[in-house]
Amino acid sequence: MSDLFDKIVSLSKRRGFIFQSSEIYGGLAATYDYGPLGVELKRNVTQRWWNSMVYQHHNVSGLDAAIMMHPTTWKASGHVDAFNDPLIDDKTSKKRYRADQLIEEYVERLRRKGKEEKADAVYERLVEALNADDMAGALYALIMEEEIRSPDSGVFDWTEVRQFNLMFDTHVGPVSNGENKIYLRPETAQGIFVNFHNVRETGRHQVPFGIAQIGKAFRNEIVARQFIFRMREFEQMEMQYFVKPGTQMEAFESWREKRMQWHIDNGVRPSKLRWHEHEKLAHYADAAFDIQYEFPIGWQEIEGIHSRTDFDLKAHQEHSGKKMEYFDPQTNEKYLPYVVETSAGLDRTVLTLLCEAYREEELDGDTRTLMKFHPKLAPITVALFPLVKKDGMPEIAHSIEEGLKEHFNAFYDEKGAIGRRYRRMDEVGTPFCITVDGESLEDQSVTIRDRDTMNQDRIPIDNVRTYLFDKIAGWKAE
Ligand code: ATP
């Protein structure tokens, strides 16, 4: 991992954003807990997403479906038969890799060495292998021919490539036999499809309309070594938009634009975001683009926008025997709607924001670390400091805090030198610090310090709230 990534991981732990799960027992691989600041950041992200997807669209309703679903759901969706990753083991180190990612990394290494032509040729063969009937065999052959070595041990000592199903299973009820096996959902989307009619009818929707949901998903990922980028338990923010067949590309383009703008409005610099078109379409898709962010570990997917055709509704209709068709009252036609999906990772969005916000600045021979979160998303919006713990200053600071709490997450701190208190807030990304000093008692005004510029404004206490609202509205990512 890069130095920068290590610093972000370490700050996340030190300041209470993200902890390793069950740390006192040595941790559980690829699972993480969100600490007091992490949970605030995550909540702010989900609120922005919900607001932009559900409240801003009169024809999108929310849903919160169960994690456990009838097992036939996953037969119908194709996950039982095809939700596999190609797995390969380094026999020397016993480390496990995804064969396709191993080849992708090899292609990247070739590019870094300036061997563009060779890289293009290998990449082309990778795409062919991913589309081959015997995908595992084709990937294995490519690894053998190119003599791709293990990234960790450096040796060339591989097992065959095997297909590995990523779903976690468990059993319902006291008896464990094959018949009561169920799965932890590997995506939230299927909970939406099976509720298509329930939401349409109760929401009195006509096609086109959408169903949005935020929730946990579980995948038994083969390689999970990149902090919260790839976890075995994670959260998705998904929306399925049902349209008349033939109109899906219009909806696809429109949602593509909106979703990219959403990430930019989170304060992510446009230069750090790009589109990636899928070379190999999933069995259900007729178009698929990912939004990628330039993490310190390279360009990686944070959200997928997929045109899923009528694959899912048709499959659930076949497997359940229940009609999933829509009757269009305007044209008197009956059809299975097509679906455009926007599927964002909540944790990957949080990681994007952590990476995007992390800055180091040289200041008086010292390094100032700051998290430049968008003020709308920052875990703490405003901190209240009495300059000293006496002469009525704590009381004034507390009374301002009370007035702000209704609108913002406000944090009170009276301990330590004021400079140190500012630095602590910089490090967790608090955009505004308000200091109450001796003069505040006389002139009813306070100093507001800006995290990004470190400028200080003197403001009458009565104007503090409006000042903060204006500053937040005018904030721009740099
Ligand atoms: P990848 O290729 O990185 O495995 P994917 O294409 O399988 O991802 P999707 O099935 O399209 O991912 O899931 C939608 C979103 O869910 C992804 O864009 C990502 O943000 C998030 N996501 C998927 N798998 C994980 C994971 N293991 N940990 C964290 N987030 C994930």
Short mmCIF file of C-alpha atoms and ligand atoms in Angstrom, two decimals:
data_model
loop_
_atom_site.label_atom_id
_atom_site.label_comp_id
_atom_site.label_asym_id
_atom_site.label_seq_id
_atom_site.Cartn_x
_atom_site.Cartn_y
_atom_site.Cartn_z
CA MET A 1 0.00 0.00 0.00
CA SER A 2 1.17 3.56 -0.61
CA ASP A 3 2.53 5.81 2.14
CA LEU A 4 -0.40 8.14 1.74
CA PHE A 5 -2.88 5.28 2.09
CA ASP A 6 -1.09 4.12 5.25
CA LYS A 7 -1.35 7.61 6.70
CA ILE A 8 -5.08 7.72 6.00
CA VAL A 9 -5.60 4.30 7.59
CA SER A 10 -3.63 5.37 10.63
CA LEU A 11 -5.45 8.70 11.03
CA SER A 12 -8.78 6.89 10.64
CA LYS A 13 -7.94 4.70 13.59
CA ARG A 14 -6.21 7.33 15.74
CA ARG A 15 -9.04 9.84 15.46
CA GLY A 16 -11.94 7.42 15.71
CA PHE A 17 -13.17 7.12 12.13
CA ILE A 18 -12.61 3.41 11.50
CA PHE A 19 -11.40 0.52 13.67
CA GLN A 20 -10.61 -3.04 12.76
CA SER A 21 -13.49 -5.32 13.72
CA SER A 22 -12.95 -7.37 16.93
CA GLU A 23 -9.54 -5.79 17.32
CA ILE A 24 -8.92 -7.16 20.82
CA TYR A 25 -9.01 -10.67 19.34
CA GLY A 26 -6.55 -9.79 16.60
CA GLY A 27 -9.23 -8.55 14.22
CA LEU A 28 -11.33 -10.24 11.57
CA ALA A 29 -10.00 -9.85 8.04
CA ALA A 30 -11.83 -7.43 5.76
CA THR A 31 -14.37 -6.28 8.33
CA TYR A 32 -14.29 -2.89 9.99
CA ASP A 33 -16.18 -0.88 12.59
CA TYR A 34 -17.02 2.79 12.22
CA GLY A 35 -16.03 4.85 15.25
CA PRO A 36 -17.68 8.03 16.57
CA LEU A 37 -16.46 10.27 13.74
CA GLY A 38 -16.72 7.62 11.03
CA VAL A 39 -20.35 6.99 11.81
CA GLU A 40 -21.12 10.73 11.53
CA LEU A 41 -19.39 10.90 8.15
CA LYS A 42 -21.25 7.82 6.97
CA ARG A 43 -24.60 9.18 8.15
CA ASN A 44 -23.99 12.47 6.36
CA VAL A 45 -23.23 10.57 3.15
CA THR A 46 -26.37 8.43 3.37
CA GLN A 47 -28.49 11.48 4.14
CA ARG A 48 -27.15 13.31 1.09
CA TRP A 49 -27.72 10.24 -1.06
CA TRP A 50 -31.27 9.71 0.22
CA ASN A 51 -32.08 13.35 -0.20
CA SER A 52 -30.79 13.49 -3.78
CA MET A 53 -32.31 10.18 -4.87
CA VAL A 54 -35.62 10.01 -2.99
CA TYR A 55 -36.61 13.52 -1.87
CA GLN A 56 -35.45 15.22 -5.08
CA HIS A 57 -37.33 12.77 -7.33
CA HIS A 58 -41.10 12.62 -6.94
CA ASN A 59 -41.11 9.23 -8.71
CA VAL A 60 -38.52 7.50 -6.52
CA SER A 61 -39.56 5.76 -3.27
CA GLY A 62 -37.46 4.22 -0.56
CA LEU A 63 -37.34 0.65 0.70
CA ASP A 64 -35.61 -1.26 3.48
CA ALA A 65 -35.77 -4.95 2.58
CA ALA A 66 -34.48 -7.81 4.75
CA ILE A 67 -30.93 -9.10 4.39
CA MET A 68 -32.20 -12.69 4.40
CA MET A 69 -34.36 -13.58 1.44
CA HIS A 70 -36.05 -16.67 0.07
CA PRO A 71 -33.22 -18.81 -1.38
CA THR A 72 -34.88 -19.05 -4.80
CA THR A 73 -34.21 -15.31 -5.16
CA TRP A 74 -30.53 -16.09 -5.69
CA LYS A 75 -31.22 -18.92 -8.09
CA ALA A 76 -33.35 -16.52 -10.15
CA SER A 77 -30.82 -13.68 -10.04
CA GLY A 78 -28.06 -15.99 -11.27
CA HIS A 79 -25.97 -15.63 -8.12
CA VAL A 80 -26.07 -19.32 -7.17
CA ASP A 81 -24.72 -20.38 -10.55
CA ALA A 82 -22.65 -17.44 -11.66
CA PHE A 83 -21.55 -15.18 -8.80
CA ASN A 84 -18.06 -16.53 -8.96
CA ASP A 85 -14.60 -15.09 -8.94
CA PRO A 86 -11.64 -16.92 -10.51
CA LEU A 87 -9.34 -17.89 -7.68
CA ILE A 88 -5.68 -18.91 -7.79
CA ASP A 89 -3.28 -19.80 -4.95
CA ASP A 90 0.43 -19.16 -4.65
CA LYS A 91 1.58 -22.59 -3.44
CA THR A 92 4.69 -21.16 -1.78
CA SER A 93 3.19 -18.29 0.22
CA LYS A 94 -0.28 -19.90 0.46
CA LYS A 95 -1.71 -16.51 -0.46
CA ARG A 96 -4.83 -16.38 -2.53
CA TYR A 97 -5.43 -14.08 -5.51
CA ARG A 98 -8.09 -13.24 -8.03
CA ALA A 99 -6.68 -14.47 -11.33
CA ASP A 100 -8.19 -11.59 -13.36
CA GLN A 101 -6.77 -8.99 -10.95
CA LEU A 102 -3.36 -10.63 -11.07
CA ILE A 103 -3.33 -10.16 -14.83
CA GLU A 104 -4.66 -6.59 -14.55
CA GLU A 105 -1.85 -5.70 -12.16
CA TYR A 106 0.65 -7.28 -14.55
CA VAL A 107 -0.75 -5.09 -17.36
CA GLU A 108 -0.34 -2.01 -15.12
CA ARG A 109 3.27 -2.98 -14.40
CA LEU A 110 3.96 -3.29 -18.13
CA ARG A 111 2.49 0.18 -18.68
CA ARG A 112 4.61 1.67 -15.91
CA LYS A 113 7.67 0.26 -17.66
CA GLY A 114 6.56 1.95 -20.91
CA LYS A 115 5.74 -1.37 -22.63
CA GLU A 116 2.42 -0.08 -23.97
CA GLU A 117 2.14 -2.41 -26.95
CA LYS A 118 2.72 -5.52 -24.90
CA ALA A 119 0.31 -4.23 -22.21
CA ASP A 120 -2.43 -3.68 -24.81
CA ALA A 121 -1.93 -7.19 -26.20
CA VAL A 122 -2.15 -8.84 -22.76
CA TYR A 123 -5.18 -6.74 -21.85
CA GLU A 124 -6.93 -7.79 -25.04
CA ARG A 125 -6.27 -11.44 -24.18
CA LEU A 126 -7.58 -10.85 -20.64
CA VAL A 127 -10.87 -9.56 -22.05
CA GLU A 128 -11.05 -12.60 -24.36
CA ALA A 129 -10.38 -14.93 -21.43
CA LEU A 130 -13.08 -13.28 -19.30
CA ASN A 131 -15.57 -13.88 -22.09
CA ALA A 132 -14.43 -17.46 -22.80
CA ASP A 133 -16.69 -20.42 -21.97
CA ASP A 134 -13.90 -21.89 -19.91
CA MET A 135 -12.93 -18.66 -18.19
CA ALA A 136 -10.84 -20.34 -15.49
CA GLY A 137 -8.82 -22.33 -18.05
CA ALA A 138 -8.25 -19.31 -20.26
CA LEU A 139 -7.05 -17.14 -17.35
CA TYR A 140 -4.74 -19.92 -16.18
CA ALA A 141 -3.26 -20.31 -19.66
CA LEU A 142 -2.55 -16.58 -19.84
CA ILE A 143 -0.83 -16.55 -16.43
CA MET A 144 1.30 -19.51 -17.51
CA GLU A 145 2.25 -18.03 -20.88
CA GLU A 146 3.19 -14.67 -19.43
CA GLU A 147 4.87 -16.32 -16.46
CA ILE A 148 3.19 -13.89 -14.13
CA ARG A 149 4.81 -14.11 -10.73
CA SER A 150 3.20 -13.82 -7.34
CA PRO A 151 3.24 -10.15 -6.21
CA ASP A 152 4.12 -11.07 -2.61
CA SER A 153 6.54 -13.99 -2.83
CA GLY A 154 7.88 -13.28 -6.32
CA VAL A 155 7.71 -17.00 -7.21
CA PHE A 156 5.95 -18.68 -10.11
CA ASP A 157 4.25 -21.59 -8.40
CA TRP A 158 0.50 -21.48 -8.97
CA THR A 159 -2.43 -23.82 -8.46
CA GLU A 160 -5.02 -24.11 -11.23
CA VAL A 161 -7.64 -21.35 -11.45
CA ARG A 162 -10.92 -22.36 -9.76
CA GLN A 163 -14.30 -20.67 -9.68
CA PHE A 164 -15.28 -19.58 -6.18
CA ASN A 165 -18.81 -18.51 -5.20
CA LEU A 166 -18.81 -15.30 -3.22
CA MET A 167 -22.06 -15.76 -1.33
CA PHE A 168 -22.07 -16.48 2.40
CA ASP A 169 -24.60 -19.11 3.37
CA THR A 170 -26.20 -20.11 6.63
CA HIS A 171 -29.18 -22.15 7.80
CA VAL A 172 -32.52 -21.01 9.15
CA GLY A 173 -34.03 -22.82 12.12
CA PRO A 174 -32.49 -25.39 14.43
CA VAL A 175 -31.77 -28.12 11.88
CA SER A 176 -28.92 -27.70 9.48
CA ASN A 177 -29.54 -29.54 6.24
CA GLY A 178 -29.41 -28.57 2.59
CA GLU A 179 -33.09 -27.69 2.48
CA ASN A 180 -33.01 -24.75 4.87
CA LYS A 181 -29.89 -23.14 3.47
CA ILE A 182 -30.17 -19.41 2.89
CA TYR A 183 -27.73 -16.71 1.80
CA LEU A 184 -26.72 -13.36 3.16
CA ARG A 185 -27.60 -11.01 0.32
CA PRO A 186 -24.60 -10.18 -1.89
CA GLU A 187 -26.37 -7.07 -3.21
CA THR A 188 -29.38 -5.02 -2.14
CA ALA A 189 -30.87 -4.93 -5.64
CA GLN A 190 -32.84 -8.19 -5.43
CA GLY A 191 -34.83 -6.94 -2.42
CA ILE A 192 -35.98 -4.15 -4.72
CA PHE A 193 -36.95 -6.40 -7.63
CA VAL A 194 -39.06 -8.76 -5.56
CA ASN A 195 -40.90 -5.74 -4.12
CA PHE A 196 -41.54 -4.19 -7.54
CA HIS A 197 -45.33 -4.52 -7.36
CA ASN A 198 -45.58 -3.76 -3.62
CA VAL A 199 -43.82 -0.42 -3.98
CA ARG A 200 -45.46 0.45 -7.31
CA GLU A 201 -48.95 -0.14 -5.96
CA THR A 202 -48.55 1.44 -2.53
CA GLY A 203 -46.55 4.37 -3.94
CA ARG A 204 -49.14 4.74 -6.76
CA HIS A 205 -46.29 4.89 -9.25
CA GLN A 206 -46.43 4.61 -13.00
CA VAL A 207 -43.43 3.57 -15.08
CA PRO A 208 -40.92 5.25 -15.15
CA PHE A 209 -40.26 5.16 -11.43
CA GLY A 210 -37.49 4.14 -9.08
CA ILE A 211 -36.92 2.30 -5.80
CA ALA A 212 -33.99 3.29 -3.61
CA GLN A 213 -32.43 1.40 -0.77
CA ILE A 214 -29.40 1.59 1.51
CA GLY A 215 -28.25 -1.54 3.27
CA LYS A 216 -25.68 -4.15 4.09
CA ALA A 217 -24.40 -6.67 1.56
CA PHE A 218 -22.02 -9.58 2.09
CA ARG A 219 -19.42 -11.10 -0.21
CA ASN A 220 -16.80 -13.65 0.64
CA GLU A 221 -14.15 -11.71 -1.27
CA ILE A 222 -11.01 -13.64 -2.16
CA VAL A 223 -8.64 -10.73 -1.86
CA ALA A 224 -9.55 -8.22 0.79
CA ARG A 225 -6.46 -6.31 1.73
CA GLN A 226 -7.29 -2.71 0.96
CA PHE A 227 -8.86 -1.35 4.14
CA ILE A 228 -12.54 -0.48 3.61
CA PHE A 229 -12.19 -0.59 -0.18
CA ARG A 230 -12.96 -4.30 -0.31
CA MET A 231 -14.75 -5.78 2.66
CA ARG A 232 -16.70 -8.94 3.27
CA GLU A 233 -19.52 -6.99 4.95
CA PHE A 234 -20.24 -3.62 3.38
CA GLU A 235 -23.04 -1.22 2.54
CA GLN A 236 -24.58 -0.30 -0.76
CA MET A 237 -26.73 2.64 -1.83
CA GLU A 238 -28.73 1.32 -4.75
CA MET A 239 -31.55 2.57 -6.90
CA GLN A 240 -33.40 0.58 -9.55
CA TYR A 241 -35.24 2.70 -12.08
CA PHE A 242 -37.99 0.93 -14.05
CA VAL A 243 -38.58 2.15 -17.61
CA LYS A 244 -40.43 1.20 -20.75
CA PRO A 245 -38.28 -1.09 -22.95
CA GLY A 246 -36.60 0.97 -25.63
CA THR A 247 -36.26 4.06 -23.42
CA GLN A 248 -33.53 2.64 -21.21
CA MET A 249 -30.59 4.41 -22.85
CA GLU A 250 -32.16 7.82 -22.26
CA ALA A 251 -32.64 7.00 -18.56
CA PHE A 252 -29.17 5.48 -18.43
CA GLU A 253 -27.53 8.67 -19.74
CA SER A 254 -29.56 10.88 -17.44
CA TRP A 255 -28.71 8.86 -14.31
CA ARG A 256 -25.09 8.68 -15.35
CA GLU A 257 -24.89 12.45 -15.38
CA LYS A 258 -26.71 12.84 -12.07
CA ARG A 259 -24.59 10.28 -10.27
CA MET A 260 -21.29 11.80 -11.40
CA GLN A 261 -22.52 15.22 -10.29
CA TRP A 262 -23.45 13.81 -6.87
CA HIS A 263 -19.85 12.76 -6.24
CA ILE A 264 -18.60 16.16 -7.41
CA ASP A 265 -21.09 17.84 -5.06
CA ASN A 266 -19.60 15.80 -2.22
CA GLY A 267 -16.52 17.94 -2.73
CA VAL A 268 -14.56 15.47 -4.86
CA ARG A 269 -12.40 17.25 -7.45
CA PRO A 270 -13.60 16.35 -10.97
CA SER A 271 -10.00 15.63 -12.02
CA LYS A 272 -10.01 12.68 -9.56
CA LEU A 273 -13.12 11.09 -11.08
CA ARG A 274 -13.50 9.30 -14.41
CA TRP A 275 -15.75 6.92 -16.32
CA HIS A 276 -14.78 3.36 -17.04
CA GLU A 277 -16.82 1.40 -19.56
CA HIS A 278 -17.19 -2.34 -18.90
CA GLU A 279 -15.42 -4.46 -21.50
CA LYS A 280 -17.13 -7.58 -20.28
CA LEU A 281 -20.82 -7.03 -19.64
CA ALA A 282 -22.48 -9.03 -16.88
CA HIS A 283 -24.98 -11.61 -18.07
CA TYR A 284 -27.88 -9.24 -17.35
CA ALA A 285 -26.56 -5.94 -18.71
CA ASP A 286 -26.83 -4.14 -22.06
CA ALA A 287 -24.63 -1.20 -20.97
CA ALA A 288 -22.46 -0.61 -17.94
CA PHE A 289 -20.20 2.20 -16.78
CA ASP A 290 -18.34 2.62 -13.53
CA ILE A 291 -17.43 5.83 -11.79
CA GLN A 292 -13.83 5.50 -10.68
CA TYR A 293 -11.89 7.58 -8.19
CA GLU A 294 -8.13 7.96 -8.17
CA PHE A 295 -7.30 6.41 -4.78
CA PRO A 296 -3.67 6.38 -3.55
CA ILE A 297 -3.84 2.69 -4.61
CA GLY A 298 -4.84 3.66 -8.17
CA TRP A 299 -8.05 4.26 -10.13
CA GLN A 300 -10.82 2.08 -8.69
CA GLU A 301 -14.59 1.71 -8.95
CA ILE A 302 -16.82 3.50 -6.45
CA GLU A 303 -20.16 3.19 -8.25
CA GLY A 304 -21.64 1.22 -11.12
CA ILE A 305 -24.41 2.45 -13.44
CA HIS A 306 -25.91 -0.51 -15.26
CA SER A 307 -28.66 -0.99 -17.77
CA ARG A 308 -29.98 -4.38 -16.60
CA THR A 309 -32.70 -4.95 -19.23
CA ASP A 310 -35.69 -7.00 -18.02
CA PHE A 311 -33.37 -9.79 -16.86
CA ASP A 312 -34.26 -9.65 -13.16
CA LEU A 313 -38.02 -9.14 -13.38
CA LYS A 314 -38.24 -11.86 -16.04
CA ALA A 315 -36.21 -14.28 -13.92
CA HIS A 316 -38.33 -13.63 -10.81
CA GLN A 317 -41.48 -14.07 -12.88
CA GLU A 318 -40.22 -17.46 -14.10
CA HIS A 319 -39.03 -18.69 -10.73
CA SER A 320 -41.94 -17.43 -8.61
CA GLY A 321 -44.71 -18.04 -11.11
CA LYS A 322 -46.02 -14.51 -10.27
CA LYS A 323 -46.57 -11.97 -13.03
CA MET A 324 -44.05 -9.14 -12.81
CA GLU A 325 -45.47 -7.30 -15.83
CA TYR A 326 -46.64 -3.71 -15.81
CA PHE A 327 -49.87 -2.59 -17.41
CA ASP A 328 -49.48 0.85 -18.92
CA PRO A 329 -52.81 2.66 -18.48
CA GLN A 330 -51.90 5.28 -21.09
CA THR A 331 -51.23 2.88 -23.95
CA ASN A 332 -53.05 -0.22 -22.67
CA GLU A 333 -49.84 -2.19 -23.20
CA LYS A 334 -48.48 -4.86 -20.93
CA TYR A 335 -44.73 -5.29 -20.64
CA LEU A 336 -41.84 -6.22 -18.38
CA PRO A 337 -40.08 -2.97 -17.56
CA TYR A 338 -36.38 -2.52 -18.24
CA VAL A 339 -34.16 -1.42 -15.39
CA VAL A 340 -31.41 1.14 -15.00
CA GLU A 341 -29.48 0.67 -11.81
CA THR A 342 -27.22 3.03 -9.89
CA SER A 343 -25.18 1.07 -7.37
CA ALA A 344 -22.81 2.96 -5.12
CA GLY A 345 -20.67 1.58 -2.32
CA LEU A 346 -21.23 3.53 0.88
CA ASP A 347 -17.89 2.47 2.36
CA ARG A 348 -16.05 3.22 -0.87
CA THR A 349 -17.67 6.66 -0.91
CA VAL A 350 -16.47 7.20 2.67
CA LEU A 351 -12.98 6.04 1.65
CA THR A 352 -13.09 8.42 -1.31
CA LEU A 353 -13.93 11.29 1.02
CA LEU A 354 -11.17 10.35 3.47
CA CYS A 355 -8.59 10.17 0.67
CA GLU A 356 -9.87 13.34 -0.98
CA ALA A 357 -9.88 15.29 2.28
CA TYR A 358 -6.44 14.27 3.56
CA ARG A 359 -3.94 17.14 3.25
CA GLU A 360 -0.60 18.01 4.76
CA GLU A 361 0.63 21.61 4.82
CA GLU A 362 3.95 23.05 5.91
CA LEU A 363 3.36 25.64 8.58
CA ASP A 364 6.06 27.43 10.61
CA GLY A 365 8.46 24.51 10.14
CA ASP A 366 5.77 22.09 11.25
CA THR A 367 3.28 19.93 9.34
CA ARG A 368 -0.39 20.71 9.63
CA THR A 369 -2.58 17.70 8.83
CA LEU A 370 -6.09 18.59 7.86
CA MET A 371 -9.11 16.77 6.53
CA LYS A 372 -10.70 19.07 3.99
CA PHE A 373 -14.19 17.55 4.06
CA HIS A 374 -17.05 19.39 2.45
CA PRO A 375 -18.60 21.26 5.43
CA LYS A 376 -21.93 19.54 4.64
CA LEU A 377 -20.31 16.15 5.22
CA ALA A 378 -17.76 16.87 7.95
CA PRO A 379 -18.40 14.72 11.05
CA ILE A 380 -18.29 17.82 13.27
CA THR A 381 -19.42 21.07 11.67
CA VAL A 382 -18.46 23.50 14.35
CA ALA A 383 -16.34 23.48 17.52
CA LEU A 384 -16.87 25.83 20.47
CA PHE A 385 -13.88 26.95 22.50
CA PRO A 386 -13.82 29.21 25.52
CA LEU A 387 -10.36 30.80 25.44
CA VAL A 388 -9.98 30.04 29.14
CA LYS A 389 -12.08 28.00 31.52
CA LYS A 390 -13.28 30.99 33.58
CA ASP A 391 -14.74 34.53 33.59
CA GLY A 392 -18.05 33.41 32.09
CA MET A 393 -16.49 32.21 28.80
CA PRO A 394 -17.59 28.54 29.15
CA GLU A 395 -21.17 29.69 29.77
CA ILE A 396 -21.25 31.81 26.60
CA ALA A 397 -19.66 29.02 24.55
CA HIS A 398 -22.23 26.52 25.87
CA SER A 399 -25.12 28.83 25.10
CA ILE A 400 -23.89 29.28 21.48
CA GLU A 401 -23.47 25.50 21.26
CA GLU A 402 -27.08 25.00 22.38
CA GLY A 403 -28.32 27.37 19.68
CA LEU A 404 -26.36 25.59 16.94
CA LYS A 405 -27.08 21.98 17.88
CA GLU A 406 -30.44 21.95 16.17
CA HIS A 407 -28.73 22.49 12.80
CA PHE A 408 -25.18 21.22 13.13
CA ASN A 409 -23.11 18.67 14.96
CA ALA A 410 -21.42 21.03 17.43
CA PHE A 411 -18.53 20.04 19.68
CA TYR A 412 -17.41 21.78 22.87
CA ASP A 413 -13.79 21.69 24.05
CA GLU A 414 -12.18 23.74 26.82
CA LYS A 415 -9.00 21.71 27.32
CA GLY A 416 -5.47 22.73 26.27
CA ALA A 417 -3.91 25.61 24.40
CA ILE A 418 -6.12 27.16 21.75
CA GLY A 419 -3.60 26.38 18.98
CA ARG A 420 -3.66 22.70 19.87
CA ARG A 421 -7.43 22.68 19.96
CA TYR A 422 -7.47 24.13 16.41
CA ARG A 423 -5.03 21.48 15.21
CA ARG A 424 -7.11 18.68 16.68
CA MET A 425 -10.15 19.97 14.84
CA ASP A 426 -8.15 20.36 11.60
CA GLU A 427 -7.20 16.72 11.80
CA VAL A 428 -10.80 15.55 12.00
CA GLY A 429 -11.94 18.03 9.38
CA THR A 430 -14.07 20.43 11.44
CA PRO A 431 -14.55 23.40 9.11
CA PHE A 432 -15.31 26.05 11.75
CA CYS A 433 -14.00 26.79 15.25
CA ILE A 434 -15.62 29.48 17.36
CA THR A 435 -13.60 31.01 20.15
CA VAL A 436 -15.15 32.94 23.01
CA ASP A 437 -12.67 35.35 24.58
CA GLY A 438 -12.58 38.14 27.18
CA GLU A 439 -14.01 40.68 24.76
CA SER A 440 -16.98 38.45 23.95
CA LEU A 441 -18.37 39.31 27.38
CA GLU A 442 -18.35 42.99 26.51
CA ASP A 443 -19.17 43.17 22.80
CA GLN A 444 -21.23 39.96 22.35
CA SER A 445 -19.04 38.82 19.47
CA VAL A 446 -16.81 35.81 18.82
CA THR A 447 -13.96 34.75 16.54
CA ILE A 448 -14.70 32.16 13.85
CA ARG A 449 -11.68 30.42 12.40
CA ASP A 450 -11.84 28.83 8.98
CA ARG A 451 -10.17 25.38 8.72
CA ASP A 452 -8.99 25.79 5.13
CA THR A 453 -7.59 29.33 5.16
CA MET A 454 -7.02 29.64 8.93
CA ASN A 455 -8.48 33.16 8.60
CA GLN A 456 -10.39 34.47 11.56
CA ASP A 457 -13.50 36.65 11.40
CA ARG A 458 -15.01 38.58 14.27
CA ILE A 459 -18.78 38.04 14.21
CA PRO A 460 -21.64 39.18 16.51
CA ILE A 461 -23.00 36.12 18.33
CA ASP A 462 -26.45 36.76 16.86
CA ASN A 463 -25.07 36.33 13.32
CA VAL A 464 -23.15 33.10 13.88
CA ARG A 465 -25.80 30.79 12.48
CA THR A 466 -26.35 32.75 9.27
CA TYR A 467 -22.59 33.12 8.85
CA LEU A 468 -22.14 29.33 9.01
CA PHE A 469 -25.00 28.64 6.59
CA ASP A 470 -23.53 31.12 4.07
CA LYS A 471 -20.03 29.71 4.37
CA ILE A 472 -21.26 26.14 3.91
CA ALA A 473 -23.31 27.07 0.85
CA GLY A 474 -20.36 28.87 -0.75
CA TRP A 475 -17.72 26.18 -0.07
CA LYS A 476 -15.75 24.93 -3.10
CA ALA A 477 -13.42 21.94 -3.32
CA GLU A 478 -9.78 22.71 -4.13
P1 ATP B 1 -15.48 -4.96 -7.77
O1 ATP B 1 -15.26 -5.16 -9.24
O2 ATP B 1 -14.59 -3.89 -7.18
O3 ATP B 1 -15.48 -6.23 -6.99
P2 ATP B 1 -18.24 -4.99 -8.36
O4 ATP B 1 -18.22 -4.53 -9.78
O5 ATP B 1 -18.39 -6.42 -8.05
O6 ATP B 1 -16.95 -4.38 -7.60
P3 ATP B 1 -20.91 -4.16 -7.90
O7 ATP B 1 -21.42 -5.54 -7.81
O8 ATP B 1 -21.21 -3.35 -9.13
O9 ATP B 1 -19.33 -4.16 -7.61
O10 ATP B 1 -21.36 -3.39 -6.58
C1 ATP B 1 -21.70 -2.02 -6.58
C2 ATP B 1 -20.84 -1.22 -5.65
O11 ATP B 1 -20.76 -1.86 -4.36
C3 ATP B 1 -19.39 -1.08 -6.09
O12 ATP B 1 -19.25 0.00 -6.98
C4 ATP B 1 -18.68 -0.84 -4.79
O13 ATP B 1 -18.71 0.56 -4.47
C5 ATP B 1 -19.50 -1.59 -3.78
N1 ATP B 1 -18.82 -2.84 -3.43
C6 ATP B 1 -18.84 -4.01 -4.10
N2 ATP B 1 -18.12 -4.95 -3.47
C7 ATP B 1 -17.61 -4.35 -2.37
C8 ATP B 1 -16.78 -4.79 -1.29
N3 ATP B 1 -16.34 -6.03 -1.22
N4 ATP B 1 -16.45 -3.91 -0.31
C9 ATP B 1 -16.90 -2.64 -0.36
N5 ATP B 1 -17.69 -2.16 -1.34
C10 ATP B 1 -18.05 -3.00 -2.32
#
